[in-house]
Coordinates of N, CA, C and O in Angstrom, one line a residue:
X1 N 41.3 125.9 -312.2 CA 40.0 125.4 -312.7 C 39.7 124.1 -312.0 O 38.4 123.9 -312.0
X2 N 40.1 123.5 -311.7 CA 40.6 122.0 -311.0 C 39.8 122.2 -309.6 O 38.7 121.9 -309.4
X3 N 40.7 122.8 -308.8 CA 40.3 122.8 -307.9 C 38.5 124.0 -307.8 O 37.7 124.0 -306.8
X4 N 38.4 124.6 -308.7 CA 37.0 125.5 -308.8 C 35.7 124.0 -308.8 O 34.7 123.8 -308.1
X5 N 36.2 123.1 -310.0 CA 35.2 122.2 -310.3 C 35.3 121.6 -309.1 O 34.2 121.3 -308.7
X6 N 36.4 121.0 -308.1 CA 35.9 119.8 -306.9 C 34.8 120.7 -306.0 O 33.6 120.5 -305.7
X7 N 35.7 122.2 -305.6 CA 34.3 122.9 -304.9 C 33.0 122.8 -305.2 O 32.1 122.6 -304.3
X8 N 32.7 123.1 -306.7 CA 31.1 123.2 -306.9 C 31.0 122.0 -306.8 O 29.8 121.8 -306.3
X9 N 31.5 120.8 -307.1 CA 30.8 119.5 -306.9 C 30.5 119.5 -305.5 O 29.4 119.3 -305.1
X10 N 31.2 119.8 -304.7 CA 31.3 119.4 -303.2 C 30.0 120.5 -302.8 O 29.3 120.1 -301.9
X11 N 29.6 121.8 -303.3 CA 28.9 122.1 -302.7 C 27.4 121.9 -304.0 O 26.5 122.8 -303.9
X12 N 27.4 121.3 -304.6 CA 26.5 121.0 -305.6 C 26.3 119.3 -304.6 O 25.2 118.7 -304.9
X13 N 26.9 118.8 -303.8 CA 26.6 117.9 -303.3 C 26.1 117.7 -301.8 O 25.4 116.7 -301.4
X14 N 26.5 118.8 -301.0 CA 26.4 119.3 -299.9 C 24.5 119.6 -299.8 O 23.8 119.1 -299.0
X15 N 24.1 120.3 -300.8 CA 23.0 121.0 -300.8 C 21.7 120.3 -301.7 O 20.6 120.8 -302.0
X16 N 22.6 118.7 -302.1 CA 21.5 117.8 -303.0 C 21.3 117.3 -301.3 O 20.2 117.5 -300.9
X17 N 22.3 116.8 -300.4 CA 22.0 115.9 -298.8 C 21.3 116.5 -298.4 O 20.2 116.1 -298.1
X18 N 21.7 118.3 -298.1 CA 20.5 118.9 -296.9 C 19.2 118.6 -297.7 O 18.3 118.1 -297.0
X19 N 19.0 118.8 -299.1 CA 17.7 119.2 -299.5 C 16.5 118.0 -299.8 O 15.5 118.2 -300.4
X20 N 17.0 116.8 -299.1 CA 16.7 115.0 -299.4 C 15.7 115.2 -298.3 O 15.9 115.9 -297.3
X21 N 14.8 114.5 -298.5 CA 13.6 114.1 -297.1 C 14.5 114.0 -296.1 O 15.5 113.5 -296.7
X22 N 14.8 114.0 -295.0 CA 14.9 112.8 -293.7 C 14.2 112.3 -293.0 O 13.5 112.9 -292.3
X23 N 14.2 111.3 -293.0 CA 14.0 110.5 -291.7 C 14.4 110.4 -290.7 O 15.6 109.9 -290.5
X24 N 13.7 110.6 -289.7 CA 14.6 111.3 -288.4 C 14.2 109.6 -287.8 O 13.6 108.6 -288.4
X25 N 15.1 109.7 -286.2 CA 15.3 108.8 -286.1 C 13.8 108.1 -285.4 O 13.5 106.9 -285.6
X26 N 12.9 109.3 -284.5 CA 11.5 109.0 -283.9 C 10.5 108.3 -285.2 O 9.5 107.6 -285.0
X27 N 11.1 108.9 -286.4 CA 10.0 108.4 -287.9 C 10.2 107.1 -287.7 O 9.3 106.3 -287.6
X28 N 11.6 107.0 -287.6 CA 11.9 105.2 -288.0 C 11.2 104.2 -287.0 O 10.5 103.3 -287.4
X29 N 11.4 104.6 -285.7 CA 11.1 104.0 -284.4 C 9.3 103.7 -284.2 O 8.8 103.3 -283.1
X30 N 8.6 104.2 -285.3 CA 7.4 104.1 -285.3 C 6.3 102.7 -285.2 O 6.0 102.5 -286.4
X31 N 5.8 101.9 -284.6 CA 4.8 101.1 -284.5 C 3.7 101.2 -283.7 O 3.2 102.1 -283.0
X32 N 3.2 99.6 -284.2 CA 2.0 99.7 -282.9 C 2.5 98.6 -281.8 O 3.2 97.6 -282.1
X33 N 2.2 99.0 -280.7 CA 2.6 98.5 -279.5 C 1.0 97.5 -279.2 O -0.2 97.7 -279.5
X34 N 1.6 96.5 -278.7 CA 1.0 95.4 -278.4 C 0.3 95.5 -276.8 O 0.8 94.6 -276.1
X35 N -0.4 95.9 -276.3 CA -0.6 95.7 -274.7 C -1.9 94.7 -274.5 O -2.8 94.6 -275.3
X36 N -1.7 94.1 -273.4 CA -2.5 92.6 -272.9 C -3.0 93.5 -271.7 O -2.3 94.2 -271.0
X37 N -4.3 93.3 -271.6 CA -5.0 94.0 -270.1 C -5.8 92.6 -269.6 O -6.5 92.1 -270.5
X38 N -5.7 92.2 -268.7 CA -5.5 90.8 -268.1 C -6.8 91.1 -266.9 O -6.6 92.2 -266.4
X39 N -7.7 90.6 -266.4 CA -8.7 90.3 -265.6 C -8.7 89.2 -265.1 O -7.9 88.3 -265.5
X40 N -9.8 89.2 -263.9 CA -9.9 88.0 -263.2 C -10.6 87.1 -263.8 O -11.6 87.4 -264.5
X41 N -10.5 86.3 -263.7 CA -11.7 84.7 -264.0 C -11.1 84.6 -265.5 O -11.9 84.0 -266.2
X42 N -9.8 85.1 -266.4 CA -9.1 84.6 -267.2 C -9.8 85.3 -268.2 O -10.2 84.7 -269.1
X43 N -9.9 86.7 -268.2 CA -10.4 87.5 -269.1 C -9.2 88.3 -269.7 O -8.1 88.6 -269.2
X44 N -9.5 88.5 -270.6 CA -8.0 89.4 -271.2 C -8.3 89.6 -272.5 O -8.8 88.7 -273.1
X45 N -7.9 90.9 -273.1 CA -8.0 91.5 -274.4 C -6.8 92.0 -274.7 O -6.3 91.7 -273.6
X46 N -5.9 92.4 -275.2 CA -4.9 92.7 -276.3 C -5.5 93.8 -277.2 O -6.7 93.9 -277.5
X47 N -4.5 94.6 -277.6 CA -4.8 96.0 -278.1 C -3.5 96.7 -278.8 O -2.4 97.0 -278.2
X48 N -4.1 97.1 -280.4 CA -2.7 97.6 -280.8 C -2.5 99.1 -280.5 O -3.6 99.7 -280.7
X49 N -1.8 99.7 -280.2 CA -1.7 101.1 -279.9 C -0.2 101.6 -280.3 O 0.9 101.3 -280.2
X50 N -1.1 102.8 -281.1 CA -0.1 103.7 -281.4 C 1.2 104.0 -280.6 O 1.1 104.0 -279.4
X51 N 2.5 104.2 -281.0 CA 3.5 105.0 -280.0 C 4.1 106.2 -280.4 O 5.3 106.4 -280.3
X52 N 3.0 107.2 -281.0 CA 3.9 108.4 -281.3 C 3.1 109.3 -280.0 O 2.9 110.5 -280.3
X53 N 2.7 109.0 -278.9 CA 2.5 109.8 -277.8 C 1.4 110.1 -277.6 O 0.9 110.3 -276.5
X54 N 0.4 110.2 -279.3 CA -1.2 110.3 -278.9 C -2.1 109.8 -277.9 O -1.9 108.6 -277.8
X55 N -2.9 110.2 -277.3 CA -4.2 109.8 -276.1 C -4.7 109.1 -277.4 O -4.7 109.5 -278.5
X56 N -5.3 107.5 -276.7 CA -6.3 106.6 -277.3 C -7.0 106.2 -276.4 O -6.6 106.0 -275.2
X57 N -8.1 106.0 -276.8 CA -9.6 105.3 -275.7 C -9.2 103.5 -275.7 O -8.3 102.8 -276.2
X58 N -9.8 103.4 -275.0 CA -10.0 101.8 -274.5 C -11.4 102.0 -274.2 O -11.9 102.7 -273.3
X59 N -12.0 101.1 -275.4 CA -13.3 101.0 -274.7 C -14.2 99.3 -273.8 O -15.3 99.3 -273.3
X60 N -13.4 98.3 -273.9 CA -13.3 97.5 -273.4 C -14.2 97.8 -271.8 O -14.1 98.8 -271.1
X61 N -14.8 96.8 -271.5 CA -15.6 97.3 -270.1 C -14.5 96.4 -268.6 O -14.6 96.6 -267.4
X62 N -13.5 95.1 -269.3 CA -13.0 94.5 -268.6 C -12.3 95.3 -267.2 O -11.4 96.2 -267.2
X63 N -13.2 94.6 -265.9 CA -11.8 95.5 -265.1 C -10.9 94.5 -264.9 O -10.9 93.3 -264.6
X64 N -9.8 95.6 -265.3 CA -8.2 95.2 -265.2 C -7.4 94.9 -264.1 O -7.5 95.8 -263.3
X65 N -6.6 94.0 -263.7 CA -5.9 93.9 -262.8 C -4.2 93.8 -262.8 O -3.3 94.0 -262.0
X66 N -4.1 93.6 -264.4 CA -3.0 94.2 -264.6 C -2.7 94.0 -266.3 O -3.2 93.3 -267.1
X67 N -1.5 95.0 -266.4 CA -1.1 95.6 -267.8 C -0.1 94.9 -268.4 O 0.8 95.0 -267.5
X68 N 0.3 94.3 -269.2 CA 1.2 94.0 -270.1 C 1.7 94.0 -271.5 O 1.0 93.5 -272.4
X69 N 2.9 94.6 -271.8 CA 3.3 95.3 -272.8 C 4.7 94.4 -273.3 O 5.7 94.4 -272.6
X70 N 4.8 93.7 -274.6 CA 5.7 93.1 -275.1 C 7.1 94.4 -275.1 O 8.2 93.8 -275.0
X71 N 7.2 95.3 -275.1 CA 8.1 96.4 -275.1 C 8.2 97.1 -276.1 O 7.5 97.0 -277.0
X72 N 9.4 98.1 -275.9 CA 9.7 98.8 -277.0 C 9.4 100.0 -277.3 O 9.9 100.7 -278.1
X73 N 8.3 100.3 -276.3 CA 8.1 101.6 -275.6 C 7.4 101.8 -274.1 O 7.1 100.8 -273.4
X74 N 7.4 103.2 -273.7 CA 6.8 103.5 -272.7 C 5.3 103.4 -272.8 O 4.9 103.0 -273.9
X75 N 4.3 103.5 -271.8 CA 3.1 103.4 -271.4 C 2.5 104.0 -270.5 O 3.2 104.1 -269.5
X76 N 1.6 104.4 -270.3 CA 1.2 104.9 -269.3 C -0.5 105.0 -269.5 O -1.0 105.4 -270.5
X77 N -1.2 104.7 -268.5 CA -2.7 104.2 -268.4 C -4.0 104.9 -267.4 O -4.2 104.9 -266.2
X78 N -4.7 105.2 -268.1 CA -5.9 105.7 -266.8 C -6.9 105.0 -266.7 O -7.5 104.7 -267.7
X79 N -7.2 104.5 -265.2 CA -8.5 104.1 -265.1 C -9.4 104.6 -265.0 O -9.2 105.8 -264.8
X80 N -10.7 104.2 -264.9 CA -12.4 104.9 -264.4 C -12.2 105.1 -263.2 O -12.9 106.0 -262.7
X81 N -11.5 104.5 -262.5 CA -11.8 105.0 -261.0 C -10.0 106.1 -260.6 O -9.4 106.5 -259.6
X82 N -9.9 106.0 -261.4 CA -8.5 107.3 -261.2 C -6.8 106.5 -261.3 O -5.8 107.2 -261.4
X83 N -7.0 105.1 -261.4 CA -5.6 105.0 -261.9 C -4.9 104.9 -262.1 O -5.2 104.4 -263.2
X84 N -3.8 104.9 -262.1 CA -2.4 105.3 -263.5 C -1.2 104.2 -263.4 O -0.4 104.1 -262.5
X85 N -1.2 103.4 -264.3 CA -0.5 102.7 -264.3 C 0.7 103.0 -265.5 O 0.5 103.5 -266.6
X86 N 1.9 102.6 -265.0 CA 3.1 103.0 -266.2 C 3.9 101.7 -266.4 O 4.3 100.9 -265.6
X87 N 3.9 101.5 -267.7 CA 5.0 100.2 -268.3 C 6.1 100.9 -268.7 O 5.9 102.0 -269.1
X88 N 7.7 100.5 -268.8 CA 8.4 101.2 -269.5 C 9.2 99.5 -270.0 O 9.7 98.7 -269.3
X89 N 8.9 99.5 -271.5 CA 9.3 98.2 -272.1 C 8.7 97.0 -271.6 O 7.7 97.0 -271.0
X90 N 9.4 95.8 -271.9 CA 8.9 94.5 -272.0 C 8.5 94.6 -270.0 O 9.4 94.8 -269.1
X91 N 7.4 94.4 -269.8 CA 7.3 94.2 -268.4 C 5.4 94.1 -268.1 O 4.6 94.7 -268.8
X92 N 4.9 93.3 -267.1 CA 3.7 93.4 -266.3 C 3.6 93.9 -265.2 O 4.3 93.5 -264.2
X93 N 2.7 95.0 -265.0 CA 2.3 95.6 -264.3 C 1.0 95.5 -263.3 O -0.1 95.3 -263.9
X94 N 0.9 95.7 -262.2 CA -0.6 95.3 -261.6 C -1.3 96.8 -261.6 O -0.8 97.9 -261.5
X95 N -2.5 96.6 -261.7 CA -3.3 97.7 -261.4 C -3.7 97.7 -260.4 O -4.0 96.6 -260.0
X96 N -3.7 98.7 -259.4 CA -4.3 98.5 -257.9 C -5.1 100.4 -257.8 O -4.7 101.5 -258.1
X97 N -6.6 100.0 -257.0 CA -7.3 98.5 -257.3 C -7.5 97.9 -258.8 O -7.2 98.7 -259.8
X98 N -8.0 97.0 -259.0 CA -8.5 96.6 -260.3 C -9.4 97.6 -261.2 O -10.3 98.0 -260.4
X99 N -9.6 98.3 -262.5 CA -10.6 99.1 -262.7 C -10.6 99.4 -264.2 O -9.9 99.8 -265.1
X100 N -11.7 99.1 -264.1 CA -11.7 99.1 -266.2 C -10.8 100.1 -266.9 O -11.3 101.1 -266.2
X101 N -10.0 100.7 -267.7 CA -9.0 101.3 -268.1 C -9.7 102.3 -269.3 O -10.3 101.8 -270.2
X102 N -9.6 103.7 -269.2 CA -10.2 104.6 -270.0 C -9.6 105.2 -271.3 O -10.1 105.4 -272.4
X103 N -8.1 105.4 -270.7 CA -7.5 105.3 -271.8 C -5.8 105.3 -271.6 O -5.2 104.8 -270.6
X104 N -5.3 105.8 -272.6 CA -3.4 105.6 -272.7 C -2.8 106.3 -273.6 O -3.2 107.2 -274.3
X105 N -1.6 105.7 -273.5 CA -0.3 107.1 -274.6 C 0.7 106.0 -274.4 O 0.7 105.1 -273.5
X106 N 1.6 106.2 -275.2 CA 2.8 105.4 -275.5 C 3.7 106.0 -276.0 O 3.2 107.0 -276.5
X107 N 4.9 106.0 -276.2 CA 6.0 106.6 -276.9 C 6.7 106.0 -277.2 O 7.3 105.8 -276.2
X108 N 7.4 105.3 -278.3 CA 8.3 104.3 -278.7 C 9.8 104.8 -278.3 O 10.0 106.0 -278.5
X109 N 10.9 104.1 -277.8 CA 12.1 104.4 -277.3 C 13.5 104.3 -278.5 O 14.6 104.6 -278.1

């Protein structure tokens, strides 16, 4: 009998864990990422963006000469004139040529 009752506890316990929400670990890792888009003559806007991998606009008309991202995730950027700049974590990046930024995606690491 002894050993009948540790079983059902153990699987009366087993199947309370599977059956609990989780939080996986991409849930936990979730914010908004900080990026700085930096222009000439000392222009610069800052922008929170999602990092669960969604396309977001930038509507900003500033052209860009380069990207910067406090970290924490990846990046990656399109311009109006075609393009693509990638951050991966804390780092500045140049845009070449300069060109107002259309939009982005992020993925937190």
């Amino acid at each position: 009998m002894k050993t009948f009752t540790i079983s059902a506890a153990l699987a009366l316990l087993t199947s309370l864990v599977s059956a609990a929400p989780a939080t996986t670990q991409y849930e936990a890792r979730q914010f908004q990422a900080q990026i700085t888009f930096i222009g000439a003559a000392d222009g610069v806007f800052t922008q929170s963006v999602p990092t669960d991998g969604s396309l977001f606009t930038i509507t900003n008309p500033l052209s860009v000469s380069k990207i910067s991202s406090q970290g924490g995730a990846t990046c990656g950027f399109s311009g109006i004139d075609g393009s693509l700049t990638v951050l991966v974590g804390a780092q500045t990046v140049d845009v070449g040529p300069p060109q107002t930024q259309i939009s982005g995606s992020c993925r937190a690491f």
